[in-house]
Amino acid sequence: MEEKEIVYNEAKFYQIGLFSLNNAATNLYLALMGYVSYYANSVIGFRVVLISMLLTIMNVFDGITDPIAGFLLDKTKGRFGKFRPFMFFGNCIMAVSTLLLFGTLEYIPKVLQVPYFVLVYALFVLGYTFQTVVGKSGQAILTNNPAKRPLSTYFDSVFIMAAYGGSVLLVANYLVPKYGGYTNIGLYHEYMIWVIVVSAFCTIGAIIGIWKKDRAENYERHEKQKI
């Protein structure tokens, strides 16, 4: 019997690398949110116990939004693709919520600061979920060649380490000396601008990386292969 030649859905090296920037985009925000407790405590005046409780609640909320975002992604088949809208709007939502959280919380009346914090952080979690939910399924659409799939893991690891390592260097070696510590609100204002700008560029790169693959015919082919 003749053996059928396997025809893989191939992706170029640059497509895999650019799409992995999506992880860098989200992890830059995740690194920034690692400092939200410092900001809420030292600048706004929230008690440490209160901050811990609020962040725990937000983690539970994140667990609720994940399956919902996955369901919406599965049902999305618009003219702009399946993945690109989630990446674009997810990043925009995170940018807006970050500006609101670090840029306006200090001006909110004390009695409203806690509910405002919860609402804005919940908005951030929603945006973060939207952009991260495309990760694994997007890689599957890019290529099903087992020889190339490890490239995604390699790029993901490099970009995630760069996002966290770069954030630590920026804060410790530049922002802290410039502003004199974590009690200066200027540190958080400048840090969030860095994150918003760099994350936006990473998201644009990721959208470019998956652009040619984010089409209906590729979803149909992928579904047939799973069956």
Coordinates of N, CA and C in Angstrom, one line a residue, residues 59-182:
N59 N -8.1 37.3 41.3 CA -7.6 36.0 40.8 C -8.8 35.1 40.5
V60 N -9.7 35.1 41.4 CA -10.9 34.2 41.3 C -11.7 34.7 40.1
F61 N -11.8 36.0 39.9 CA -12.5 36.5 38.7 C -11.8 36.1 37.4
D62 N -10.5 36.1 37.5 CA -9.7 35.7 36.3 C -10.1 34.3 35.9
G63 N -10.2 33.4 36.9 CA -10.6 32.0 36.6 C -12.0 31.9 36.0
I64 N -12.9 32.8 36.2 CA -14.2 32.8 35.7 C -14.2 33.3 34.2
T65 N -13.3 34.3 33.9 CA -13.3 34.9 32.6 C -12.6 34.0 31.6
D66 N -11.7 33.2 32.0 CA -10.9 32.3 31.1 C -11.8 31.5 30.2
P67 N -12.7 30.6 30.8 CA -13.6 29.8 29.9 C -14.6 30.6 29.0
I68 N -15.0 31.8 29.5 CA -15.9 32.6 28.8 C -15.2 33.2 27.5
A69 N -13.9 33.7 27.8 CA -13.1 34.2 26.6 C -12.8 33.1 25.6
G70 N -12.6 31.9 26.1 CA -12.3 30.7 25.2 C -13.5 30.4 24.4
F71 N -14.7 30.5 25.0 CA -16.0 30.2 24.3 C -16.2 31.2 23.2
L72 N -15.9 32.5 23.5 CA -16.1 33.6 22.6 C -15.1 33.5 21.4
L73 N -13.9 33.1 21.7 CA -12.9 32.9 20.7 C -13.3 31.8 19.7
D74 N -13.8 30.7 20.3 CA -14.2 29.6 19.5 C -15.3 30.0 18.5
K75 N -16.2 30.9 18.9 CA -17.3 31.3 18.1 C -17.0 32.4 17.1
T76 N -15.9 33.0 17.3 CA -15.5 34.2 16.5 C -15.0 33.8 15.1
K77 N -15.6 34.3 14.0 CA -15.1 34.0 12.7 C -15.5 35.2 11.8
G78 N -15.0 36.4 12.2 CA -15.4 37.6 11.5 C -14.4 37.9 10.3
R79 N -14.7 39.0 9.7 CA -13.9 39.4 8.5 C -12.4 39.8 9.0
F80 N -12.2 40.1 10.2 CA -10.9 40.5 10.7 C -10.2 39.3 11.4
G81 N -10.7 38.1 11.2 CA -10.1 36.9 11.7 C -10.6 36.5 13.1
K82 N -10.1 35.5 13.6 CA -10.5 35.0 14.9 C -9.6 35.5 16.0
F83 N -8.3 35.7 15.8 CA -7.4 36.0 16.8 C -7.0 37.5 16.9
R84 N -6.9 38.1 15.8 CA -6.5 39.5 15.8 C -7.4 40.4 16.6
P85 N -8.7 40.3 16.5 CA -9.6 41.2 17.3 C -9.3 41.0 18.8
F86 N -9.1 39.8 19.3 CA -8.9 39.5 20.7 C -7.6 40.2 21.1
M87 N -6.6 40.1 20.3 CA -5.3 40.6 20.6 C -5.3 42.1 20.7
F88 N -6.0 42.7 19.7 CA -6.0 44.2 19.6 C -6.9 44.8 20.7
F89 N -8.1 44.3 20.9 CA -9.0 44.9 21.9 C -8.5 44.5 23.3
G90 N -7.9 43.3 23.5 CA -7.4 43.0 24.8 C -6.3 43.9 25.2
N91 N -5.4 44.3 24.2 CA -4.3 45.2 24.6 C -4.8 46.6 24.8
C92 N -5.8 47.0 24.0 CA -6.4 48.3 24.3 C -7.1 48.4 25.6
I93 N -7.8 47.4 26.0 CA -8.5 47.3 27.3 C -7.5 47.4 28.4
M94 N -6.4 46.7 28.3 CA -5.3 46.7 29.4 C -4.7 48.1 29.4
A95 N -4.5 48.8 28.3 CA -3.9 50.1 28.3 C -4.8 51.1 29.0
V96 N -6.1 51.1 28.6 CA -7.1 52.0 29.2 C -7.2 51.7 30.7
S97 N -7.3 50.5 31.1 CA -7.5 50.2 32.6 C -6.2 50.5 33.4
T98 N -5.1 50.4 32.8 CA -3.8 50.7 33.4 C -3.7 52.2 33.6
L99 N -4.1 53.0 32.6 CA -4.1 54.5 32.7 C -5.1 54.9 33.8
L100 N -6.2 54.2 33.9 CA -7.2 54.6 34.9 C -6.7 54.2 36.3
L101 N -6.1 53.0 36.4 CA -5.7 52.6 37.7 C -4.5 53.4 38.3
F102 N -3.5 53.6 37.5 CA -2.3 54.3 38.0 C -2.4 55.8 37.8
G103 N -3.3 56.3 37.0 CA -3.4 57.7 36.7 C -4.5 58.5 37.3
T104 N -5.6 57.8 37.8 CA -6.7 58.5 38.3 C -7.2 58.1 39.7
L105 N -6.7 56.9 40.2 CA -7.1 56.5 41.5 C -6.9 57.5 42.6
E106 N -5.8 58.2 42.5 CA -5.5 59.2 43.6 C -6.5 60.3 43.6
Y107 N -7.2 60.6 42.5 CA -8.2 61.7 42.5 C -9.6 61.3 42.8
I108 N -9.8 60.0 43.1 CA -11.1 59.5 43.4 C -11.3 59.7 44.9
P109 N -12.6 60.1 45.3 CA -12.8 60.3 46.8 C -12.5 59.0 47.5
K110 N -12.0 59.2 48.7 CA -11.6 58.0 49.5 C -12.7 57.0 49.7
V111 N -13.9 57.4 49.8 CA -15.0 56.4 50.1 C -15.3 55.6 48.8
L112 N -14.8 56.0 47.6 CA -15.1 55.3 46.4 C -13.9 54.6 45.8
Q113 N -12.7 54.8 46.5 CA -11.5 54.3 45.9 C -11.4 52.7 45.8
V114 N -12.0 52.0 46.8 CA -12.0 50.6 46.8 C -12.8 50.0 45.7
P115 N -14.1 50.4 45.6 CA -14.9 49.9 44.5 C -14.4 50.3 43.1
Y116 N -13.8 51.5 43.0 CA -13.2 52.0 41.8 C -12.0 51.1 41.4
F117 N -11.2 50.8 42.4 CA -10.0 49.9 42.2 C -10.5 48.5 41.7
V118 N -11.5 48.0 42.3 CA -12.0 46.7 41.9 C -12.6 46.7 40.5
L119 N -13.3 47.7 40.1 CA -13.9 47.8 38.8 C -12.8 47.9 37.7
V120 N -11.8 48.8 38.0 CA -10.8 49.0 37.0 C -9.9 47.8 36.9
Y121 N -9.6 47.2 38.0 CA -8.7 46.0 37.9 C -9.5 44.8 37.3
A122 N -10.8 44.7 37.5 CA -11.6 43.7 36.8 C -11.6 43.9 35.3
L123 N -11.6 45.2 34.9 CA -11.5 45.6 33.4 C -10.1 45.1 32.9
F124 N -9.1 45.3 33.7 CA -7.7 44.9 33.3 C -7.7 43.4 33.1
V125 N -8.3 42.6 34.1 CA -8.3 41.2 34.0 C -9.0 40.7 32.7
L126 N -10.1 41.4 32.4 CA -10.8 41.1 31.1 C -9.9 41.2 29.9
G127 N -9.2 42.4 29.8 CA -8.4 42.6 28.7 C -7.2 41.6 28.6
Y128 N -6.6 41.3 29.8 CA -5.5 40.4 29.9 C -6.0 39.0 29.4
T129 N -7.2 38.6 29.8 CA -7.8 37.3 29.4 C -8.0 37.2 27.9
F130 N -8.5 38.3 27.3 CA -8.8 38.4 25.9 C -7.5 38.2 25.1
Q131 N -6.4 38.8 25.5 CA -5.2 38.8 24.8 C -4.4 37.4 25.0
T132 N -4.5 36.9 26.2 CA -3.8 35.6 26.4 C -4.5 34.4 25.9
V133 N -5.8 34.5 25.7 CA -6.6 33.3 25.3 C -6.2 32.8 23.9
V134 N -5.6 33.7 23.1 CA -5.2 33.3 21.7 C -4.0 32.5 21.7
G135 N -3.2 32.4 22.7 CA -1.9 31.8 22.7 C -1.7 30.5 22.1
K136 N -2.2 29.4 22.7 CA -2.0 28.1 22.3 C -2.8 27.8 21.0
S137 N -4.0 28.2 20.9 CA -4.8 28.0 19.7 C -4.2 28.7 18.5
G138 N -3.6 29.9 18.7 CA -3.0 30.6 17.6 C -1.8 29.9 17.1
Q139 N -1.0 29.3 18.0 CA 0.2 28.5 17.6 C -0.3 27.3 16.8
A140 N -1.4 26.7 17.1 CA -1.9 25.6 16.4 C -2.3 25.9 14.9
I141 N -2.8 27.2 14.8 CA -3.2 27.6 13.5 C -2.0 28.0 12.6
L142 N -0.9 28.5 13.3 CA 0.3 28.9 12.6 C 0.9 27.7 11.9
T143 N 1.1 26.6 12.6 CA 1.7 25.5 12.0 C 1.4 24.2 12.8
N144 N 1.3 23.1 12.1 CA 1.1 21.8 12.8 C 2.3 20.9 12.5
N145 N 3.4 21.5 12.0 CA 4.6 20.8 11.8 C 5.4 20.5 13.1
P146 N 5.5 19.2 13.5 CA 6.1 19.0 14.8 C 7.6 19.4 14.9
A147 N 8.2 19.6 13.8 CA 9.6 20.1 13.8 C 9.7 21.5 14.1
K148 N 8.6 22.3 13.8 CA 8.7 23.7 14.1 C 7.9 24.2 15.3
R149 N 7.1 23.3 15.8 CA 6.3 23.7 17.0 C 7.2 24.1 18.2
P150 N 8.3 23.4 18.4 CA 9.2 23.8 19.6 C 9.7 25.2 19.5
L151 N 9.8 25.8 18.2 CA 10.2 27.1 18.1 C 9.3 28.1 18.9
S152 N 8.0 27.8 18.9 CA 7.1 28.6 19.7 C 7.5 28.7 21.2
T153 N 7.8 27.5 21.7 CA 8.2 27.4 23.1 C 9.5 28.2 23.4
Y154 N 10.5 28.1 22.4 CA 11.7 28.8 22.5 C 11.5 30.3 22.5
F155 N 10.7 30.8 21.6 CA 10.5 32.2 21.5 C 9.7 32.7 22.7
D156 N 8.7 31.9 23.1 CA 7.9 32.3 24.3 C 8.8 32.5 25.5
S157 N 9.7 31.5 25.7 CA 10.6 31.6 26.9 C 11.5 32.8 26.9
V158 N 12.0 33.1 25.7 CA 12.9 34.2 25.5 C 12.2 35.5 25.8
F159 N 11.0 35.7 25.2 CA 10.3 36.9 25.3 C 9.7 37.1 26.7
I160 N 9.3 36.1 27.3 CA 8.8 36.2 28.7 C 9.9 36.6 29.7
M161 N 11.1 36.0 29.5 CA 12.2 36.3 30.4 C 12.7 37.8 30.1
A162 N 12.6 38.2 28.8 CA 13.0 39.6 28.4 C 12.0 40.6 29.0
A163 N 10.7 40.2 29.0 CA 9.7 41.1 29.6 C 9.9 41.3 31.1
Y164 N 10.1 40.2 31.8 CA 10.2 40.3 33.3 C 11.6 40.9 33.6
G165 N 12.7 40.4 32.9 CA 14.0 40.9 33.2 C 14.1 42.4 32.9
G166 N 13.6 42.8 31.7 CA 13.7 44.2 31.3 C 12.9 45.1 32.3
S167 N 11.8 44.6 32.8 CA 11.0 45.3 33.7 C 11.7 45.6 35.0
V168 N 12.4 44.5 35.5 CA 13.1 44.6 36.8 C 14.3 45.6 36.6
L169 N 15.0 45.5 35.5 CA 16.1 46.4 35.2 C 15.6 47.9 35.1
L170 N 14.5 48.1 34.4 CA 13.9 49.4 34.3 C 13.6 50.0 35.6
V171 N 12.9 49.3 36.4 CA 12.5 49.8 37.8 C 13.7 50.0 38.7
A172 N 14.5 49.0 38.8 CA 15.6 49.0 39.8 C 16.7 50.0 39.4
N173 N 17.1 50.0 38.1 CA 18.2 50.8 37.7 C 17.9 52.1 37.1
Y174 N 16.6 52.4 36.8 CA 16.3 53.7 36.3 C 15.2 54.4 37.1
L175 N 14.1 53.8 37.3 CA 13.0 54.5 37.9 C 13.1 54.8 39.3
V176 N 13.6 53.8 40.1 CA 13.8 54.0 41.5 C 14.9 55.1 41.8
P177 N 16.0 55.0 41.2 CA 17.0 56.1 41.4 C 16.5 57.5 40.9
K178 N 15.7 57.5 39.9 CA 15.2 58.7 39.3 C 14.1 59.4 40.3
Y179 N 13.3 58.5 40.8 CA 12.2 59.1 41.7 C 12.4 58.9 43.2
G180 N 13.4 58.2 43.5 CA 13.7 58.1 45.0 C 13.0 57.1 45.7
G181 N 12.4 56.1 45.1 CA 11.7 55.0 45.8 C 10.2 54.8 45.3
Y182 N 9.6 53.9 45.9 CA 8.2 53.5 45.5 C 7.1 54.3 46.0

